[in-house]
Amino acid sequence: MNTCWQLEYEKLWSRKLQDPINCLAVGKPFLEELIEENDILIGSTAGRVLILNQSKPPEVLMETKGGSIQAMHLYDLTGLRAQDLVVGDSNGVVTMFSRQRFLSKLDVGSPATHICIHEMEAQGYEIIAGSMNGQVTSFHPRELFWTLDIGRESKTAATLGMNRYRAVGIHCILSAILNDRFNNPQRTLLVCDGWPFVHYIQDGKRVQSIRVPTVIQSMATGRFLTTSSARRFRVSSETSRPKHHASTDNVIDENQVLLGGQDGSVYIMVDGEVFELQQ
């Protein structure tokens, strides 16, 4: 018998905005040092990025002069120890700003749906942008690395009985450090679209696809399992086995991935296997 989770929360503060909220980011843009609490950045219509926190009313951080903001990410793009801003809009343009000044932009072909930063093994990073046409694009402020049609990859991986899945837009992208089959931590790029797959992408190529029970809408990485909870999923990884006395219950020292499904369920992916997360 399944048990439903009940979400409880305490309201700390709220603001009523005149602008519609398309996307959110949390951080302190364009500052080298965090001298006060983080701000909430809000992507809105007409290229407007709003900024607010508990102590001051919302104000316009910047106007990108582009379309409606659909995705945002904060990251030190220039190596100057300040949080630069990457925004993707409804016109399919990803624009990068450093110290509130225009840095670079790239047309990804259709409205942006997701932006993340994928850090490379040998230092450096890639900006990864997903779009409504099902493409994922990797680039740097001054260089385009690769573009991959995830919709086509999903159709290639599909089997009989899956023809009802037609949506091609990118739903979510995750850059995470996960253990490979040799139990070595490795920087991994995961992508999900309108098909029930989690795709592993490396250097612009699909290297693996895992079938999941439903279309995935969101992903998060962290250490969610303990040695006892891992046994519930019959995880066979060496790292999931208790390393101490049986009476102890320790957090597993490796990352797992939580998957939010279109069916309303939450799944957990461990060692390439997917399980429904139940209370």
Short mmCIF file of C-alpha atoms in Angstrom, two decimals:
data_model
loop_
_atom_site.label_atom_id
_atom_site.label_comp_id
_atom_site.label_asym_id
_atom_site.label_seq_id
_atom_site.Cartn_x
_atom_site.Cartn_y
_atom_site.Cartn_z
CA MET A 1 0.00 0.00 0.00
CA ASN A 2 1.44 3.36 -1.04
CA THR A 3 1.59 6.20 1.47
CA CYS A 4 1.19 9.77 0.24
CA TRP A 5 3.69 12.41 1.27
CA GLN A 6 2.29 15.54 2.88
CA LEU A 7 4.17 18.79 2.33
CA GLU A 8 4.26 21.26 5.19
CA TYR A 9 5.83 24.71 5.11
CA GLU A 10 6.08 27.90 7.11
CA LYS A 11 5.49 31.17 5.29
CA LEU A 12 8.30 33.64 6.05
CA TRP A 13 7.48 36.51 3.71
CA SER A 14 5.87 37.23 0.37
CA ARG A 15 5.72 39.83 -2.39
CA LYS A 16 3.04 40.52 -4.97
CA LEU A 17 4.56 41.36 -8.35
CA GLN A 18 3.05 43.18 -11.29
CA ASP A 19 5.13 41.15 -13.75
CA PRO A 20 4.44 37.47 -14.48
CA ILE A 21 7.03 35.03 -13.09
CA ASN A 22 8.55 32.77 -15.75
CA CYS A 23 11.65 31.47 -13.94
CA LEU A 24 13.72 31.98 -10.80
CA ALA A 25 17.37 32.01 -9.75
CA VAL A 26 18.97 32.61 -6.35
CA GLY A 27 22.28 34.40 -5.81
CA LYS A 28 24.09 37.71 -5.73
CA PRO A 29 24.68 38.80 -9.34
CA PHE A 30 27.75 40.77 -10.41
CA LEU A 31 29.32 41.02 -6.93
CA GLU A 32 32.72 39.59 -5.99
CA GLU A 33 31.89 39.14 -2.30
CA LEU A 34 28.68 38.04 -0.64
CA ILE A 35 28.27 40.76 1.98
CA GLU A 36 24.55 40.25 2.58
CA GLU A 37 21.82 37.69 1.96
CA ASN A 38 21.22 36.28 -1.49
CA ASP A 39 18.69 37.85 -3.81
CA ILE A 40 15.90 36.19 -5.77
CA LEU A 41 16.13 36.86 -9.49
CA ILE A 42 12.92 36.65 -11.49
CA GLY A 43 12.75 36.23 -15.25
CA SER A 44 9.74 38.04 -16.63
CA THR A 45 8.26 39.35 -19.86
CA ALA A 46 9.83 41.80 -22.32
CA GLY A 47 13.34 40.72 -21.34
CA ARG A 48 13.03 42.03 -17.80
CA VAL A 49 15.03 40.51 -14.93
CA LEU A 50 13.69 41.56 -11.53
CA ILE A 51 15.52 41.32 -8.22
CA LEU A 52 14.06 41.14 -4.73
CA ASN A 53 14.72 39.97 -1.20
CA GLN A 54 13.11 40.20 2.20
CA SER A 55 14.43 43.67 3.02
CA LYS A 56 13.58 45.63 -0.12
CA PRO A 57 10.81 45.82 -2.72
CA PRO A 58 11.26 44.29 -6.19
CA GLU A 59 13.16 46.34 -8.73
CA VAL A 60 14.37 45.87 -12.29
CA LEU A 61 17.92 44.52 -12.30
CA MET A 62 18.23 44.80 -16.06
CA GLU A 63 16.36 44.74 -19.34
CA THR A 64 17.89 42.43 -21.92
CA LYS A 65 16.05 44.04 -24.86
CA GLY A 66 15.00 40.53 -25.92
CA GLY A 67 11.98 38.28 -25.59
CA SER A 68 10.30 36.94 -22.48
CA ILE A 69 12.87 35.41 -20.11
CA GLN A 70 12.38 31.62 -19.93
CA ALA A 71 15.54 30.39 -18.15
CA MET A 72 18.37 31.87 -16.06
CA HIS A 73 21.61 30.78 -14.41
CA LEU A 74 24.28 32.52 -12.30
CA TYR A 75 27.93 31.52 -12.73
CA ASP A 76 31.39 33.09 -12.84
CA LEU A 77 31.81 33.04 -16.63
CA THR A 78 34.82 35.36 -16.79
CA GLY A 79 36.92 34.07 -13.89
CA LEU A 80 36.72 37.45 -12.14
CA ARG A 81 35.13 35.95 -9.01
CA ALA A 82 31.73 37.55 -9.61
CA GLN A 83 28.45 35.85 -10.44
CA ASP A 84 27.67 36.56 -14.09
CA LEU A 85 24.18 36.08 -15.51
CA VAL A 86 23.03 33.85 -18.37
CA VAL A 87 19.45 34.28 -19.62
CA GLY A 88 17.49 32.46 -22.33
CA ASP A 89 14.41 34.03 -23.89
CA SER A 90 11.34 33.19 -25.94
CA ASN A 91 13.08 34.31 -29.13
CA GLY A 92 15.63 31.52 -28.76
CA VAL A 93 18.47 33.85 -27.80
CA VAL A 94 20.78 33.10 -24.86
CA THR A 95 22.47 36.27 -23.61
CA MET A 96 25.41 36.48 -21.21
CA PHE A 97 26.09 39.45 -18.94
CA SER A 98 29.14 40.25 -16.81
CA ARG A 99 29.06 43.10 -14.26
CA GLN A 100 25.72 44.18 -15.75
CA ARG A 101 27.30 44.62 -19.17
CA PHE A 102 26.62 42.63 -22.32
CA LEU A 103 29.20 39.87 -22.79
CA SER A 104 27.95 37.65 -25.60
CA LYS A 105 24.85 36.01 -27.07
CA LEU A 106 23.90 32.91 -29.06
CA ASP A 107 20.79 31.98 -31.03
CA VAL A 108 19.73 28.41 -30.12
CA GLY A 109 16.99 28.25 -32.75
CA SER A 110 13.81 28.17 -30.65
CA PRO A 111 12.59 29.35 -27.21
CA ALA A 112 14.99 28.40 -24.43
CA THR A 113 13.61 26.02 -21.81
CA HIS A 114 16.57 25.30 -19.53
CA ILE A 115 20.11 26.55 -18.87
CA CYS A 116 22.78 24.91 -16.72
CA ILE A 117 26.55 24.96 -16.31
CA HIS A 118 28.47 21.75 -16.95
CA GLU A 119 31.93 21.91 -15.39
CA MET A 120 34.61 19.94 -17.21
CA GLU A 121 37.02 17.46 -15.66
CA ALA A 122 40.11 19.45 -16.70
CA GLN A 123 38.77 22.77 -15.36
CA GLY A 124 36.72 25.07 -17.55
CA TYR A 125 32.99 24.84 -18.18
CA GLU A 126 30.28 24.58 -20.81
CA ILE A 127 27.02 26.51 -20.85
CA ILE A 128 24.28 24.00 -21.71
CA ALA A 129 21.00 25.34 -23.13
CA GLY A 130 17.90 23.31 -23.95
CA SER A 131 15.19 24.57 -26.29
CA MET A 132 11.65 23.90 -27.44
CA ASN A 133 12.83 22.27 -30.68
CA GLY A 134 14.42 19.44 -28.69
CA GLN A 135 18.00 20.54 -29.17
CA VAL A 136 20.71 20.88 -26.54
CA THR A 137 23.50 23.33 -27.29
CA SER A 138 26.90 23.54 -25.59
CA PHE A 139 28.88 26.76 -25.80
CA HIS A 140 31.20 29.26 -24.17
CA PRO A 141 30.82 33.05 -24.29
CA ARG A 142 33.12 33.13 -27.33
CA GLU A 143 32.75 29.65 -28.81
CA LEU A 144 30.09 27.13 -29.88
CA PHE A 145 31.05 23.57 -28.91
CA TRP A 146 28.26 21.28 -30.14
CA THR A 147 24.53 20.87 -30.75
CA LEU A 148 22.59 17.62 -30.28
CA ASP A 149 19.01 16.85 -31.36
CA ILE A 150 17.66 15.07 -28.26
CA GLY A 151 14.26 14.51 -29.91
CA ARG A 152 15.92 12.47 -32.63
CA GLU A 153 17.95 10.56 -30.03
CA SER A 154 14.75 9.73 -28.12
CA LYS A 155 13.09 8.40 -31.26
CA THR A 156 16.17 6.29 -31.94
CA ALA A 157 16.04 4.83 -28.42
CA ALA A 158 12.26 4.27 -28.52
CA THR A 159 10.71 0.82 -28.84
CA LEU A 160 7.33 -0.42 -30.03
CA GLY A 161 4.41 0.96 -28.05
CA MET A 162 6.05 4.32 -27.40
CA ASN A 163 4.68 6.19 -30.42
CA ARG A 164 2.30 8.23 -28.28
CA TYR A 165 5.22 10.29 -27.00
CA ARG A 166 5.66 13.16 -29.43
CA ALA A 167 6.78 16.24 -27.47
CA VAL A 168 10.31 17.24 -28.42
CA GLY A 169 11.01 20.18 -26.08
CA ILE A 170 13.75 19.85 -23.48
CA HIS A 171 12.17 19.49 -20.02
CA CYS A 172 15.25 19.47 -17.79
CA ILE A 173 19.05 19.23 -17.79
CA LEU A 174 21.29 18.23 -14.88
CA SER A 175 25.05 18.35 -14.44
CA ALA A 176 26.06 16.04 -11.60
CA ILE A 177 28.97 14.02 -10.25
CA LEU A 178 27.89 10.36 -10.35
CA ASN A 179 29.81 7.12 -9.99
CA ASP A 180 30.52 5.20 -13.19
CA ARG A 181 30.37 1.41 -13.52
CA PHE A 182 33.88 1.18 -12.04
CA ASN A 183 32.69 3.16 -8.99
CA ASN A 184 34.72 6.23 -9.93
CA PRO A 185 33.11 9.69 -9.59
CA GLN A 186 32.58 11.31 -12.97
CA ARG A 187 31.02 14.57 -14.13
CA THR A 188 27.81 13.56 -15.92
CA LEU A 189 25.32 15.46 -18.09
CA LEU A 190 21.72 14.20 -18.00
CA VAL A 191 18.94 15.41 -20.31
CA CYS A 192 15.19 14.67 -20.42
CA ASP A 193 12.63 15.64 -23.05
CA GLY A 194 9.03 14.61 -23.79
CA TRP A 195 9.92 10.92 -23.98
CA PRO A 196 10.30 8.62 -20.93
CA PHE A 197 14.09 8.54 -20.99
CA VAL A 198 17.04 9.90 -19.07
CA HIS A 199 19.81 10.48 -21.61
CA TYR A 200 23.50 10.49 -20.68
CA ILE A 201 25.38 12.97 -22.87
CA GLN A 202 29.15 13.15 -23.27
CA ASP A 203 31.05 15.43 -25.68
CA GLY A 204 27.92 16.09 -27.71
CA LYS A 205 26.94 12.43 -28.10
CA ARG A 206 24.34 10.23 -26.41
CA VAL A 207 26.26 7.45 -24.66
CA GLN A 208 23.38 5.85 -22.75
CA SER A 209 19.61 6.13 -22.32
CA ILE A 210 17.68 4.80 -19.35
CA ARG A 211 13.97 4.03 -19.76
CA VAL A 212 11.85 5.51 -16.95
CA PRO A 213 8.16 4.95 -16.08
CA THR A 214 7.04 8.42 -17.17
CA VAL A 215 8.18 11.66 -18.77
CA ILE A 216 10.56 13.46 -16.41
CA GLN A 217 9.87 17.12 -15.63
CA SER A 218 12.68 17.94 -13.19
CA MET A 219 15.88 16.49 -11.73
CA ALA A 220 18.03 17.11 -8.65
CA THR A 221 21.20 15.51 -7.32
CA GLY A 222 22.28 14.83 -3.74
CA ARG A 223 22.87 12.16 -1.12
CA PHE A 224 19.34 11.09 -0.30
CA LEU A 225 19.79 7.45 0.78
CA THR A 226 21.11 5.83 3.92
CA THR A 227 22.39 2.28 4.13
CA SER A 228 19.01 1.06 5.37
CA SER A 229 16.89 2.95 2.83
CA ALA A 230 19.15 1.75 0.01
CA ARG A 231 18.33 -1.85 0.91
CA ARG A 232 14.66 -1.07 0.24
CA PHE A 233 15.58 -0.53 -3.39
CA ARG A 234 17.80 -3.63 -3.50
CA VAL A 235 20.73 -1.49 -4.64
CA SER A 236 23.67 -3.73 -5.39
CA SER A 237 26.43 -1.11 -5.46
CA GLU A 238 29.36 -1.75 -3.15
CA THR A 239 29.05 1.80 -1.83
CA SER A 240 25.46 1.14 -0.78
CA ARG A 241 26.41 -1.71 1.52
CA PRO A 242 26.90 -0.88 5.19
CA LYS A 243 30.56 -0.22 6.00
CA HIS A 244 29.95 -0.22 9.76
CA HIS A 245 28.13 -2.33 12.27
CA ALA A 246 24.61 -3.33 11.25
CA SER A 247 23.11 -1.17 14.01
CA THR A 248 24.34 2.04 12.34
CA ASP A 249 22.52 3.82 9.56
CA ASN A 250 24.79 6.09 7.53
CA VAL A 251 24.28 8.34 4.53
CA ILE A 252 25.68 6.70 1.40
CA ASP A 253 28.80 8.54 0.31
CA GLU A 254 27.82 8.98 -3.34
CA ASN A 255 25.29 11.06 -5.22
CA GLN A 256 21.91 9.87 -6.41
CA VAL A 257 19.44 11.61 -8.73
CA LEU A 258 15.83 12.47 -7.89
CA LEU A 259 13.43 12.54 -10.84
CA GLY A 260 10.11 14.39 -10.77
CA GLY A 261 7.65 12.60 -13.06
CA GLN A 262 4.78 13.85 -15.17
CA ASP A 263 2.63 11.26 -13.38
CA GLY A 264 3.13 13.08 -10.06
CA SER A 265 5.55 10.51 -8.66
CA VAL A 266 9.12 11.06 -7.49
CA TYR A 267 11.73 8.52 -8.58
CA ILE A 268 15.31 7.96 -7.51
CA MET A 269 18.09 6.80 -9.81
CA VAL A 270 20.94 4.85 -8.25
CA ASP A 271 23.70 3.14 -10.23
CA GLY A 272 21.68 3.46 -13.44
CA GLU A 273 18.54 1.90 -11.94
CA VAL A 274 15.30 3.82 -11.35
CA PHE A 275 12.95 3.21 -8.41
CA GLU A 276 9.78 4.96 -7.28
CA LEU A 277 10.40 6.84 -4.06
CA GLN A 278 7.76 5.96 -1.48
CA GLN A 279 7.37 6.83 2.16
#
